[in-house]
């Protein structure tokens, strides 16, 4: 990262993109190794889930259609009923395995990319073996932050559901009721996006500071002030790009029998390449936004202090540093 800490606060949307791209190019070998070991499997899991889920669900729909046309009480009906129950069980087990592997590789990828960028910024001689030795230790903090975020989202959705039910029973679906429900939906969406942005930055905080869990989320909430709109725009652009890739994959690969296997294979490879590049770029952008927010709030990160903090991860016994060891006093501008 060539820019000084004081200059990071002036980066806008395109400046963040440019800085992220420069970081990837400057450390292309390291990021290539991280991509091959973590981000490629993550991308494969994401796309394979779409294909396998479609196959399993198609079988269930086909068997349910046959069940509707089969006389109740016959052996065929019992057999189809048992088969459908088994297929639903397989589908839910597959979903559980998918989300488990997706979570693991997502957190591992986040830990690896954030640590690599921070080490490069601190001027440390970082290698792939060093990054991978640190990842398991950082991953534990990220998992705690994720669980706290999951609890926060669960509580948020629970409150939203209760509010929706109360609104429906008290106001109904009159013209005024529909307007109020529309307003509530907009407010819910705004809150959901805000919490997601806070969570993404909290993941970086969990790696680079001694905070994790709810404390990392609170720190992230404070850091994002003043740069919220940039973070939100980045969030929408990355998720829109991911959605486009997913739609193309479903259209031309999953449901692309009419295009032939060659076209389907070509689009499959294209989506795979675009997706892992998007995942890598998104993780780098998250880290750059962290440095931008720190600079914006005049919380200078001294390179030597950051280097000492990163060194602790390499010790056999990891003892978290205090915030004062990682973060210096605010600097004057």
CSV table of C-alpha atoms in Angstrom, one decimal:
chain,number,residue,atom,x,y,z
A,1,UNK,CA,0.0,0.0,0.0
A,2,UNK,CA,1.9,3.0,-1.3
A,3,UNK,CA,-0.3,5.8,0.2
A,4,UNK,CA,0.4,7.3,3.6
A,5,UNK,CA,-2.2,6.8,6.3
A,6,UNK,CA,-3.1,10.5,6.2
A,7,UNK,CA,-3.9,10.4,2.5
A,8,UNK,CA,-6.3,7.4,2.7
A,9,UNK,CA,-9.2,9.5,4.0
A,10,UNK,CA,-9.4,11.4,0.7
A,11,UNK,CA,-10.0,8.3,-1.4
A,12,UNK,CA,-13.4,8.2,-3.0
A,13,UNK,CA,-15.2,5.3,-4.6
A,14,UNK,CA,-12.9,5.0,-7.7
A,15,UNK,CA,-9.9,5.8,-5.5
A,16,UNK,CA,-10.7,2.8,-3.4
A,17,UNK,CA,-11.1,0.6,-6.5
A,18,UNK,CA,-7.8,1.8,-7.9
A,19,UNK,CA,-6.0,1.3,-4.6
A,20,UNK,CA,-7.4,-2.2,-4.3
A,21,UNK,CA,-6.4,-3.1,-7.8
A,22,UNK,CA,-2.8,-1.8,-7.1
A,23,UNK,CA,-2.6,-3.9,-4.0
A,24,UNK,CA,-3.5,-7.1,-5.9
A,25,UNK,CA,-1.1,-6.3,-8.7
A,26,UNK,CA,1.8,-5.5,-6.3
A,27,UNK,CA,1.3,-8.8,-4.4
A,28,UNK,CA,0.0,-10.9,-7.3
A,29,UNK,CA,2.0,-14.0,-6.3
A,30,UNK,CA,0.7,-14.0,-2.7
A,31,UNK,CA,-2.9,-13.3,-3.7
A,32,UNK,CA,-2.7,-15.9,-6.4
A,33,UNK,CA,-1.7,-18.5,-3.8
A,34,UNK,CA,-4.5,-17.4,-1.5
A,35,UNK,CA,-6.9,-17.6,-4.4
A,36,UNK,CA,-5.9,-21.1,-5.4
A,37,UNK,CA,-6.1,-22.4,-1.9
A,38,UNK,CA,-9.2,-20.7,-0.5
A,39,UNK,CA,-11.1,-18.4,-2.9
A,40,UNK,CA,-11.2,-20.9,-5.8
A,41,UNK,CA,-12.8,-23.6,-3.5
A,42,UNK,CA,-15.2,-21.0,-2.2
A,43,UNK,CA,-16.3,-20.0,-5.7
A,44,UNK,CA,-16.6,-23.7,-6.7
A,45,UNK,CA,-18.8,-24.4,-3.7
A,46,UNK,CA,-21.0,-21.4,-4.5
A,47,UNK,CA,-21.6,-22.4,-8.1
A,48,UNK,CA,-21.8,-26.2,-7.4
A,49,UNK,CA,-24.5,-25.5,-4.8
A,50,UNK,CA,-26.7,-23.8,-7.4
A,51,UNK,CA,-26.3,-26.8,-9.8
A,52,UNK,CA,-26.8,-29.6,-7.2
A,53,UNK,CA,-29.7,-27.8,-5.5
A,54,UNK,CA,-31.5,-27.5,-8.9
A,55,UNK,CA,-31.0,-31.2,-9.6
A,56,UNK,CA,-32.3,-32.3,-6.2
A,57,UNK,CA,-35.2,-29.9,-6.3
A,58,UNK,CA,-36.2,-31.0,-9.8
A,59,UNK,CA,-36.3,-34.6,-8.7
A,60,UNK,CA,-38.5,-33.7,-5.8
A,61,UNK,CA,-40.9,-31.8,-8.0
A,62,UNK,CA,-41.0,-34.6,-10.5
A,63,UNK,CA,-41.8,-37.2,-7.8
A,64,UNK,CA,-44.4,-35.0,-6.2
A,65,UNK,CA,-46.1,-34.6,-9.6
A,66,UNK,CA,-46.2,-38.4,-9.9
A,67,UNK,CA,-47.4,-38.7,-6.4
A,68,UNK,CA,-50.4,-36.5,-7.2
A,69,UNK,CA,-51.3,-38.8,-10.0
A,70,UNK,CA,-51.0,-42.0,-7.9
A,71,UNK,CA,-53.8,-43.6,-6.0
A,72,UNK,CA,-53.6,-43.2,-2.3
A,73,UNK,CA,-52.9,-46.3,-0.3
A,74,UNK,CA,-51.1,-48.2,-3.1
A,75,UNK,CA,-47.5,-49.5,-2.8
A,76,UNK,CA,-46.5,-47.0,-5.5
A,77,UNK,CA,-47.9,-44.1,-3.4
A,78,UNK,CA,-46.1,-45.3,-0.3
A,79,UNK,CA,-42.9,-45.8,-2.2
A,80,UNK,CA,-43.1,-42.3,-3.8
A,81,UNK,CA,-44.0,-40.7,-0.5
A,82,UNK,CA,-41.0,-42.3,1.2
A,83,UNK,CA,-38.7,-41.3,-1.7
A,84,UNK,CA,-39.8,-37.7,-1.5
A,85,UNK,CA,-39.2,-37.6,2.2
A,86,UNK,CA,-35.7,-39.0,1.7
A,87,UNK,CA,-35.0,-36.5,-1.1
A,88,UNK,CA,-36.1,-33.6,1.1
A,89,UNK,CA,-33.8,-34.9,3.8
A,90,UNK,CA,-30.9,-35.1,1.3
A,91,UNK,CA,-31.6,-31.6,0.1
A,92,UNK,CA,-31.6,-30.1,3.6
A,93,UNK,CA,-28.4,-32.1,4.6
A,94,UNK,CA,-26.8,-30.7,1.4
A,95,UNK,CA,-27.9,-27.2,2.3
A,96,UNK,CA,-26.4,-27.6,5.8
A,97,UNK,CA,-23.1,-28.9,4.4
A,98,UNK,CA,-23.1,-26.1,1.8
A,99,UNK,CA,-23.5,-23.3,4.3
A,100,UNK,CA,-21.0,-24.9,6.6
A,101,UNK,CA,-18.3,-25.1,4.0
A,102,UNK,CA,-19.3,-21.7,2.6
A,103,UNK,CA,-18.9,-20.1,6.1
A,104,UNK,CA,-15.5,-21.8,6.7
A,105,UNK,CA,-14.0,-20.8,3.4
A,106,UNK,CA,-15.4,-17.3,3.6
A,107,UNK,CA,-13.9,-16.7,7.0
A,108,UNK,CA,-10.6,-18.3,6.1
A,109,UNK,CA,-10.4,-16.2,2.9
A,110,UNK,CA,-11.2,-13.1,4.9
A,111,UNK,CA,-8.6,-13.8,7.4
A,112,UNK,CA,-5.9,-14.5,4.8
A,113,UNK,CA,-6.6,-11.5,2.6
A,114,UNK,CA,-6.9,-9.0,5.5
A,115,UNK,CA,-3.7,-10.3,7.2
A,116,UNK,CA,-1.8,-10.2,3.9
A,117,UNK,CA,-2.7,-6.6,3.2
A,118,UNK,CA,-2.0,-5.5,6.7
A,119,UNK,CA,1.4,-7.2,6.7
A,120,UNK,CA,2.2,-5.6,3.4
A,121,UNK,CA,1.2,-2.2,4.7
A,122,UNK,CA,3.3,-2.7,7.8
A,123,UNK,CA,6.3,-3.5,5.6
A,124,UNK,CA,6.6,-7.1,6.8
A,125,UNK,CA,8.1,-9.9,4.7
A,126,UNK,CA,4.9,-11.8,4.2
A,127,UNK,CA,4.8,-15.2,2.4
A,128,UNK,CA,2.0,-17.6,1.7
A,129,UNK,CA,3.2,-20.1,4.4
A,130,UNK,CA,3.2,-17.3,7.0
A,131,UNK,CA,-0.3,-16.2,6.0
A,132,UNK,CA,-1.6,-19.8,6.2
A,133,UNK,CA,0.0,-20.4,9.6
A,134,UNK,CA,-1.8,-17.3,11.0
A,135,UNK,CA,-5.2,-17.9,9.4
A,136,UNK,CA,-6.4,-20.5,12.0
A,137,UNK,CA,-5.7,-18.2,14.9
A,138,UNK,CA,-7.4,-15.2,13.2
A,139,UNK,CA,-10.3,-17.4,12.1
A,140,UNK,CA,-11.4,-18.0,15.7
A,141,UNK,CA,-11.9,-14.3,16.2
A,142,UNK,CA,-13.8,-14.0,13.0
A,143,UNK,CA,-16.1,-16.9,14.0
A,144,UNK,CA,-17.0,-15.2,17.2
A,145,UNK,CA,-17.8,-12.0,15.3
A,146,UNK,CA,-19.9,-13.9,12.8
A,147,UNK,CA,-21.8,-15.6,15.6
A,148,UNK,CA,-22.5,-12.3,17.2
A,149,UNK,CA,-23.6,-10.9,13.9
A,150,UNK,CA,-25.8,-13.9,13.3
A,151,UNK,CA,-27.5,-13.3,16.6
A,152,UNK,CA,-27.9,-9.6,15.8
A,153,UNK,CA,-29.5,-10.4,12.4
A,154,UNK,CA,-31.8,-13.0,14.1
A,155,UNK,CA,-33.0,-10.5,16.6
A,156,UNK,CA,-33.4,-7.9,13.9
A,157,UNK,CA,-35.5,-10.2,11.7
A,158,UNK,CA,-37.5,-11.4,14.7
A,159,UNK,CA,-38.5,-7.8,15.6
A,160,UNK,CA,-39.2,-7.1,11.9
A,161,UNK,CA,-41.5,-10.2,11.7
A,162,UNK,CA,-43.4,-9.3,14.8
A,163,UNK,CA,-43.8,-5.7,13.6
A,164,UNK,CA,-45.1,-6.9,10.3
A,165,UNK,CA,-47.6,-9.3,11.9
A,166,UNK,CA,-48.9,-6.6,14.2
A,167,UNK,CA,-49.2,-4.2,11.3
A,168,UNK,CA,-51.2,-6.6,9.2
A,169,UNK,CA,-53.6,-7.4,12.0
A,170,UNK,CA,-54.1,-3.8,13.1
A,171,UNK,CA,-54.0,-2.0,9.8
A,172,UNK,CA,-54.7,-4.7,7.3
A,173,UNK,CA,-54.3,-4.3,3.5
A,174,UNK,CA,-56.2,-1.1,3.0
A,175,UNK,CA,-54.6,1.7,1.0
A,176,UNK,CA,-53.1,3.2,4.2
A,177,UNK,CA,-52.0,-0.2,5.3
A,178,UNK,CA,-50.2,-0.9,2.1
A,179,UNK,CA,-48.4,2.5,2.3
A,180,UNK,CA,-47.3,1.7,5.9
A,181,UNK,CA,-46.1,-1.8,4.9
A,182,UNK,CA,-44.2,-0.3,2.0
A,183,UNK,CA,-42.5,2.2,4.4
A,184,UNK,CA,-41.7,-0.6,6.9
A,185,UNK,CA,-40.2,-2.7,4.0
A,186,UNK,CA,-38.0,0.2,3.0
A,187,UNK,CA,-36.9,0.8,6.6
A,188,UNK,CA,-36.2,-2.9,7.0
A,189,UNK,CA,-34.0,-3.0,3.8
A,190,UNK,CA,-32.1,0.1,4.9
A,191,UNK,CA,-31.4,-1.5,8.3
A,192,UNK,CA,-30.4,-4.8,6.7
A,193,UNK,CA,-27.9,-3.2,4.4
A,194,UNK,CA,-26.5,-1.1,7.2
A,195,UNK,CA,-26.0,-4.1,9.4
A,196,UNK,CA,-24.3,-6.0,6.6
A,197,UNK,CA,-21.9,-3.2,5.9
A,198,UNK,CA,-21.1,-3.0,9.6
A,199,UNK,CA,-20.5,-6.8,9.8
A,200,UNK,CA,-18.1,-6.7,6.8
A,201,UNK,CA,-16.0,-4.0,8.4
A,202,UNK,CA,-16.2,-5.7,11.7
A,203,UNK,CA,-14.5,-8.7,10.1
A,204,UNK,CA,-11.5,-6.6,9.3
A,205,UNK,CA,-11.5,-5.0,12.8
A,206,UNK,CA,-11.4,-8.5,14.2
A,207,UNK,CA,-8.2,-9.3,12.4
A,208,UNK,CA,-6.3,-6.0,12.8
A,209,UNK,CA,-7.4,-5.0,16.3
A,210,UNK,CA,-7.8,-6.8,19.6
A,211,UNK,CA,-11.6,-6.5,19.3
A,212,UNK,CA,-14.0,-9.1,18.2
A,213,UNK,CA,-17.7,-10.1,18.6
A,214,UNK,CA,-20.0,-7.3,19.6
A,215,UNK,CA,-17.1,-5.0,20.4
A,216,UNK,CA,-15.8,-5.3,16.9
A,217,UNK,CA,-19.3,-4.5,15.6
A,218,UNK,CA,-19.5,-1.4,17.7
A,219,UNK,CA,-16.0,-0.3,16.6
A,220,UNK,CA,-17.1,-0.9,13.0
A,221,UNK,CA,-20.2,1.2,13.5
A,222,UNK,CA,-18.1,4.1,14.8
A,223,UNK,CA,-15.6,3.8,11.9
A,224,UNK,CA,-18.2,3.7,9.2
A,225,UNK,CA,-19.5,7.1,10.1
A,226,UNK,CA,-18.7,9.6,7.4
A,227,UNK,CA,-17.9,6.9,4.9
A,228,UNK,CA,-21.2,5.1,5.0
A,229,UNK,CA,-22.4,6.0,1.6
A,230,UNK,CA,-19.2,4.8,-0.1
A,231,UNK,CA,-19.4,1.5,1.8
A,232,UNK,CA,-23.1,1.1,0.8
A,233,UNK,CA,-22.4,1.8,-2.9
A,234,UNK,CA,-19.5,-0.7,-2.8
A,235,UNK,CA,-21.8,-3.2,-1.1
A,236,UNK,CA,-24.5,-2.8,-3.8
A,237,UNK,CA,-22.1,-2.9,-6.7
A,238,UNK,CA,-20.4,-6.1,-5.5
A,239,UNK,CA,-23.7,-7.8,-4.7
A,240,UNK,CA,-25.2,-6.7,-8.0
A,241,UNK,CA,-22.2,-8.2,-9.8
A,242,UNK,CA,-22.5,-11.4,-7.9
A,243,UNK,CA,-26.2,-11.5,-8.7
A,244,UNK,CA,-25.5,-11.0,-12.4
A,245,UNK,CA,-23.0,-13.9,-12.4
A,246,UNK,CA,-25.5,-16.1,-10.6
A,247,UNK,CA,-28.3,-15.3,-13.1
A,248,UNK,CA,-26.0,-16.0,-16.0
A,249,UNK,CA,-24.9,-19.3,-14.5
A,250,UNK,CA,-28.5,-20.4,-13.9
A,251,UNK,CA,-29.6,-19.3,-17.3
A,252,UNK,CA,-26.8,-20.8,-19.5
A,253,UNK,CA,-25.4,-23.6,-17.3
A,254,UNK,CA,-28.1,-24.9,-14.9
A,255,UNK,CA,-31.0,-24.4,-17.3
A,256,UNK,CA,-29.1,-24.3,-20.5
A,257,UNK,CA,-29.8,-27.6,-22.1
A,258,UNK,CA,-30.9,-25.9,-25.3
A,259,UNK,CA,-27.5,-24.4,-25.8
A,260,UNK,CA,-25.5,-27.6,-25.9
A,261,UNK,CA,-22.7,-28.8,-23.6
A,262,UNK,CA,-20.0,-26.7,-25.2
A,263,UNK,CA,-21.8,-23.4,-24.6
A,264,UNK,CA,-22.8,-24.5,-21.1
A,265,UNK,CA,-19.2,-25.4,-20.2
A,266,UNK,CA,-17.9,-22.1,-21.6
A,267,UNK,CA,-20.4,-20.1,-19.5
A,268,UNK,CA,-19.6,-22.2,-16.5
A,269,UNK,CA,-15.9,-21.5,-16.8
A,270,UNK,CA,-16.6,-17.8,-17.4
A,271,UNK,CA,-18.8,-17.5,-14.4
A,272,UNK,CA,-16.2,-19.3,-12.3
A,273,UNK,CA,-13.4,-17.0,-13.3
A,274,UNK,CA,-15.5,-13.9,-12.8
A,275,UNK,CA,-16.7,-15.1,-9.4
A,276,UNK,CA,-13.4,-15.8,-7.8
A,277,UNK,CA,-12.0,-12.5,-9.1
A,278,UNK,CA,-15.0,-10.7,-7.6
A,279,UNK,CA,-14.6,-12.5,-4.2
A,280,UNK,CA,-10.9,-11.5,-4.1
A,281,UNK,CA,-11.6,-7.9,-5.2
A,282,UNK,CA,-14.4,-7.6,-2.6
A,283,UNK,CA,-12.2,-8.8,0.3
A,284,UNK,CA,-9.4,-6.4,-0.7
A,285,UNK,CA,-11.9,-3.5,-0.9
A,286,UNK,CA,-13.2,-4.3,2.6
A,287,UNK,CA,-9.7,-3.9,4.0
A,288,UNK,CA,-9.0,-0.7,2.0
A,289,UNK,CA,-12.2,0.8,3.3
A,290,UNK,CA,-11.1,0.0,6.9
A,291,UNK,CA,-7.9,2.0,6.3
A,292,UNK,CA,-9.9,4.8,4.7
A,293,UNK,CA,-12.3,5.0,7.7
A,294,UNK,CA,-9.4,4.9,10.2
A,295,UNK,CA,-7.7,7.8,8.3
A,296,UNK,CA,-11.0,9.7,8.1
A,297,UNK,CA,-11.4,9.6,11.9
A,298,UNK,CA,-7.7,10.5,12.3
A,299,UNK,CA,-6.9,7.2,13.9
A,300,UNK,CA,-3.4,6.8,12.6
A,301,UNK,CA,-2.0,3.2,12.5
A,302,UNK,CA,1.7,3.2,13.1
A,303,UNK,CA,3.4,0.7,10.9
A,304,UNK,CA,5.8,-0.5,13.6
A,305,UNK,CA,2.9,-1.0,16.0
A,306,UNK,CA,0.8,-2.8,13.4
A,307,UNK,CA,3.8,-5.0,12.6
A,308,UNK,CA,4.2,-5.9,16.3
A,309,UNK,CA,0.5,-6.7,16.5
A,310,UNK,CA,0.8,-9.0,13.5
A,311,UNK,CA,3.9,-10.6,14.9
A,312,UNK,CA,1.9,-11.8,17.9
A,313,UNK,CA,-0.2,-14.1,15.6
A,314,UNK,CA,3.0,-16.0,14.8
A,315,UNK,CA,3.8,-16.8,18.4
A,316,UNK,CA,3.0,-20.2,19.7
A,317,UNK,CA,0.8,-18.7,22.5
A,318,UNK,CA,-1.4,-16.0,21.1
A,319,UNK,CA,-2.1,-13.2,23.6
A,320,UNK,CA,-4.2,-10.4,22.2
A,321,UNK,CA,-2.7,-7.0,22.3
A,322,UNK,CA,-4.4,-4.1,23.8
A,323,UNK,CA,-6.0,-1.4,21.6
A,324,UNK,CA,-3.4,1.1,22.7
A,325,UNK,CA,-0.6,-1.2,21.3
A,326,UNK,CA,-2.2,-1.3,17.9
A,327,UNK,CA,-3.7,2.1,17.6
A,328,UNK,CA,-1.9,5.4,18.2
A,329,UNK,CA,-3.5,8.5,19.4
A,330,UNK,CA,-5.3,10.6,16.8
A,331,UNK,CA,-3.0,12.7,14.7
A,332,UNK,CA,-3.6,16.3,13.7
A,333,UNK,CA,-4.3,17.4,10.2
